[in-house]
């Protein structure tokens, strides 16, 4: 929808693709849908949900056995984002390296985009 011909809307690091593929295999899901919603102290939050059926309006990105769907209303906010998966001593989880973000809250859970 908001893409550039020949360029995927989002990219995944090897670690993220591996983790998403594991989740797909383990639970039998079609992939992971990412989006954004209003909320948090900076104004917007990322959303992630398992997908059992691909919506024809979703942007679909596949890489190394992993499939990510981008909800239609989130495509313009997520274009160019790299999805990573980080593991540390205390926590592990997905990290969004999004060039469209202009501000983020201190806890890292909430983001803001230009003009919002």
XYZ file of N, CA and C in Angstrom:
348
model
N 0.824 -1.195 0.000
C 0.000 0.000 0.000
C 0.866 1.256 0.000
N 1.827 1.358 0.933
C 2.706 2.513 1.014
C 4.123 2.147 0.600
N 4.289 1.020 -0.075
C 5.604 0.507 -0.388
C 6.261 1.158 -1.585
N 7.515 0.806 -1.746
C 8.307 1.180 -2.893
C 8.526 -0.096 -3.685
N 8.263 -0.089 -4.988
C 8.431 -1.317 -5.769
C 9.818 -1.927 -5.568
N 9.849 -3.225 -5.299
C 11.103 -3.938 -5.110
C 11.691 -3.839 -3.716
N 11.041 -3.115 -2.801
C 11.554 -2.970 -1.433
C 10.487 -3.448 -0.458
N 10.897 -4.308 0.482
C 9.950 -4.786 1.480
C 9.635 -3.668 2.468
N 8.418 -3.693 2.994
C 7.974 -2.653 3.928
C 8.784 -2.663 5.210
N 9.081 -3.838 5.725
C 9.904 -3.987 6.927
C 10.941 -5.064 6.649
N 11.978 -5.075 7.466
C 12.981 -6.138 7.375
C 13.102 -6.794 8.743
N 13.673 -7.982 8.751
C 13.883 -8.719 9.995
C 15.345 -9.116 10.091
N 15.905 -9.005 11.273
C 17.238 -9.540 11.481
C 17.131 -11.059 11.492
N 18.254 -11.717 11.406
C 18.274 -13.177 11.457
C 17.660 -13.689 12.758
N 17.975 -13.013 13.877
C 17.429 -13.424 15.171
C 15.906 -13.282 15.214
N 15.377 -12.188 14.670
C 13.930 -11.971 14.669
C 13.239 -12.997 13.779
N 13.776 -13.216 12.584
C 13.169 -14.189 11.677
C 13.172 -15.581 12.294
N 14.256 -15.936 12.955
C 14.354 -17.241 13.604
C 13.312 -17.387 14.710
N 13.153 -16.359 15.530
C 12.178 -16.406 16.636
C 10.747 -16.469 16.098
N 10.441 -15.689 15.080
C 9.086 -15.700 14.500
C 8.801 -17.068 13.884
N 9.773 -17.627 13.154
C 9.590 -18.952 12.551
C 9.353 -20.013 13.625
N 10.084 -19.939 14.749
C 9.881 -20.880 15.854
C 8.461 -20.778 16.402
N 7.992 -19.540 16.586
C 6.638 -19.342 17.103
C 5.593 -19.868 16.123
N 5.823 -19.671 14.836
C 4.898 -20.174 13.822
C 4.843 -21.704 13.854
N 6.013 -22.341 13.911
C 6.079 -23.803 13.923
C 5.461 -24.385 15.183
N 5.796 -23.783 16.324
C 5.345 -24.307 17.608
C 3.831 -24.232 17.757
N 3.251 -23.114 17.355
C 1.827 -22.888 17.603
C 0.939 -23.025 16.365
N 1.531 -23.286 15.200
C 0.743 -23.478 13.989
C 0.095 -22.217 13.451
N 0.677 -21.062 13.739
C 0.127 -19.801 13.241
C 0.662 -19.501 11.848
N -0.050 -18.643 11.136
C 0.367 -18.220 9.802
C 1.445 -17.152 9.851
N 1.634 -16.540 10.995
C 2.652 -15.500 11.148
C 2.306 -14.577 12.294
N 2.925 -13.404 12.250
C 2.771 -12.403 13.295
C 2.337 -11.086 12.651
N 1.222 -10.522 13.106
C 0.746 -9.233 12.585
C 1.246 -8.129 13.511
N 1.861 -7.114 12.923
C 2.310 -5.971 13.699
C 1.512 -4.748 13.291
N 1.326 -3.861 14.245
C 0.579 -2.639 13.992
C 0.924 -1.590 15.025
N 0.180 -0.518 15.018
C 0.320 0.531 16.025
C -1.074 0.921 16.485
N -1.156 1.390 17.729
C -2.422 1.884 18.256
C -2.131 3.078 19.154
N -3.154 3.879 19.389
C -3.008 5.011 20.297
C -2.858 4.496 21.712
N -1.922 5.123 22.437
C -1.730 4.720 23.821
C -0.331 5.043 24.289
N -0.092 4.831 25.557
C 1.219 5.083 26.133
C 1.483 6.559 26.342
N 2.569 6.859 27.017
C 2.862 8.249 27.375
C 3.367 9.074 26.198
N 3.856 8.455 25.129
C 4.318 9.212 23.964
C 3.249 9.300 22.873
N 2.162 8.544 23.006
C 1.051 8.677 22.073
C 0.698 7.446 21.269
N 1.663 6.574 20.945
C 1.390 5.378 20.144
C 2.149 4.197 20.746
N 1.635 3.001 20.498
C 2.275 1.771 20.953
C 2.265 0.760 19.814
N 3.282 -0.083 19.778
C 3.283 -1.182 18.818
C 2.337 -2.267 19.304
N 1.733 -2.982 18.363
C 0.915 -4.146 18.688
C 1.480 -5.345 17.943
N 1.329 -6.505 18.539
C 1.741 -7.761 17.913
C 0.699 -8.806 18.267
N 0.300 -9.584 17.262
C -0.649 -10.653 17.516
C -0.395 -11.810 16.560
N -0.667 -13.017 17.040
C -0.559 -14.186 16.185
C -1.658 -14.132 15.135
N -1.364 -14.673 13.975
C -2.327 -14.669 12.873
C -2.653 -16.108 12.499
N -3.949 -16.416 12.477
C -4.372 -17.734 12.015
C -4.855 -17.667 10.573
N -5.214 -16.457 10.125
C -5.663 -16.263 8.747
C -5.140 -14.922 8.253
N -4.493 -14.918 7.090
C -3.915 -13.699 6.529
C -5.026 -12.832 5.947
N -5.068 -11.580 6.350
C -6.029 -10.613 5.817
C -5.516 -10.155 4.453
N -6.343 -10.151 3.417
C -5.876 -9.751 2.082
C -5.396 -8.301 2.003
N -5.725 -7.475 2.998
C -5.285 -6.076 3.007
C -3.948 -5.886 3.721
N -3.482 -6.913 4.420
C -2.199 -6.835 5.104
C -1.055 -6.825 4.101
N 0.003 -6.124 4.433
C 1.267 -6.217 3.703
C 1.981 -7.425 4.296
N 2.409 -8.366 3.466
C 3.041 -9.591 3.939
C 4.528 -9.553 3.602
N 5.362 -9.797 4.613
C 6.807 -9.867 4.444
C 7.255 -11.241 4.912
N 7.959 -11.966 4.035
C 8.452 -13.290 4.371
C 9.968 -13.317 4.264
N 10.588 -13.969 5.241
C 12.046 -14.042 5.259
C 12.472 -15.240 6.088
N 13.262 -16.121 5.533
C 13.835 -17.277 6.242
C 12.794 -18.081 7.017
N 11.646 -18.323 6.421
C 10.610 -19.118 7.070
C 9.710 -18.351 8.015
N 9.978 -17.057 8.173
C 9.157 -16.209 9.046
C 8.217 -15.357 8.184
N 7.027 -15.116 8.697
C 6.051 -14.282 7.989
C 5.511 -13.223 8.949
N 5.606 -11.968 8.507
C 5.078 -10.845 9.269
C 4.039 -10.156 8.405
N 2.899 -9.837 9.001
C 1.857 -9.085 8.321
C 1.766 -7.711 8.967
N 1.591 -6.703 8.135
C 1.466 -5.340 8.639
C 0.028 -4.896 8.413
N -0.636 -4.544 9.496
C -2.018 -4.086 9.424
C -2.101 -2.849 8.523
N -3.172 -2.722 7.737
C -3.278 -1.612 6.784
C -3.068 -0.221 7.386
N -3.644 0.055 8.542
C -3.522 1.389 9.134
C -2.124 1.663 9.687
N -1.298 0.630 9.825
C 0.047 0.802 10.383
C 1.132 0.893 9.318
N 0.796 0.606 8.077
C 1.814 0.508 7.038
C 2.627 1.788 6.888
N 1.982 2.931 6.912
C 2.725 4.180 6.728
C 3.632 4.496 7.918
N 3.300 3.992 9.110
C 4.115 4.230 10.299
C 5.292 3.260 10.400
N 5.169 2.085 9.792
C 6.173 1.044 9.952
C 7.105 0.884 8.757
N 6.850 1.581 7.669
C 7.675 1.417 6.478
C 9.138 1.742 6.800
N 10.023 0.833 6.455
C 11.451 1.028 6.713
C 11.928 0.492 8.044
N 11.031 -0.083 8.844
C 11.376 -0.581 10.173
C 12.139 -1.905 10.086
N 13.147 -2.040 10.930
C 13.845 -3.311 11.081
C 13.358 -3.940 12.385
N 12.925 -5.188 12.312
C 12.488 -5.929 13.489
C 13.656 -6.793 13.943
N 13.999 -6.685 15.209
C 15.089 -7.458 15.780
C 14.556 -8.231 16.982
N 15.299 -9.212 17.430
C 14.962 -9.952 18.644
C 16.197 -9.950 19.526
N 16.074 -9.376 20.718
C 17.193 -9.227 21.639
C 16.978 -10.095 22.875
N 18.061 -10.655 23.351
C 18.039 -11.432 24.578
C 19.110 -10.880 25.504
N 18.715 -10.576 26.736
C 19.671 -10.098 27.729
C 19.526 -10.955 28.979
N 20.272 -10.626 29.980
C 20.238 -11.369 31.234
C 18.850 -11.338 31.878
N 18.152 -10.204 31.766
C 16.875 -10.028 32.455
C 15.637 -10.189 31.581
N 15.794 -10.010 30.256
C 14.600 -10.063 29.411
C 14.954 -10.407 27.978
N 13.945 -10.773 27.226
C 14.099 -10.990 25.794
C 12.816 -10.534 25.120
N 12.945 -10.074 23.888
C 11.770 -9.621 23.170
C 12.112 -8.955 21.858
N 11.070 -8.631 21.121
C 11.231 -7.983 19.829
C 11.523 -6.496 20.023
N 12.374 -5.970 19.165
C 12.751 -4.563 19.177
C 12.491 -4.011 17.780
N 11.872 -2.840 17.724
C 11.580 -2.193 16.451
C 12.536 -1.023 16.253
N 13.371 -1.109 15.239
C 14.256 -0.008 14.862
C 13.557 0.738 13.729
N 12.784 1.754 14.116
C 11.873 2.435 13.212
C 12.378 3.847 12.906
N 12.748 4.127 11.650
C 13.251 5.458 11.298
C 12.176 6.545 11.325
N 10.909 6.169 11.432
C 9.806 7.121 11.422
C 9.493 7.692 12.803
N 10.070 7.109 13.849
C 9.798 7.541 15.220
C 10.568 8.826 15.514
N 9.854 9.826 16.054
C 10.501 11.093 16.404
C 10.759 11.204 17.895
N 10.017 10.463 18.716
C 10.194 10.458 20.170
C 9.805 9.092 20.707
N 10.418 8.747 21.833
C 10.034 7.525 22.543
C 10.052 7.829 24.030
N 9.200 7.157 24.765
C 9.179 7.375 26.211
C 10.367 6.687 26.857
N 10.608 6.983 28.101
C 11.745 6.430 28.815
C 11.714 4.926 28.966
N 10.526 4.349 29.063
C 10.433 2.896 29.238
C 10.567 2.153 27.922
N 10.485 2.865 26.797
C 10.632 2.254 25.490
C 9.393 1.574 24.962
N 8.289 1.690 25.662
C 7.048 1.021 25.232
C 6.170 1.904 24.362
N 6.428 3.186 24.361
C 5.547 4.118 23.667
C 6.373 4.993 22.733
N 5.781 5.343 21.582
C 6.480 6.086 20.540
C 5.629 7.242 20.020
N 6.277 8.132 19.301
C 5.583 9.250 18.676
C 6.129 9.423 17.272
N 5.239 9.775 16.340
C 5.606 10.013 14.960
C 5.442 11.496 14.638
N 6.117 11.958 13.625
C 6.032 13.349 13.176
C 4.570 13.728 12.954
N 4.188 14.885 13.469
C 2.832 15.415 13.261
C 1.765 14.788 14.131
N 2.147 13.978 15.081
C 1.138 13.326 15.919
C 1.227 13.833 17.336
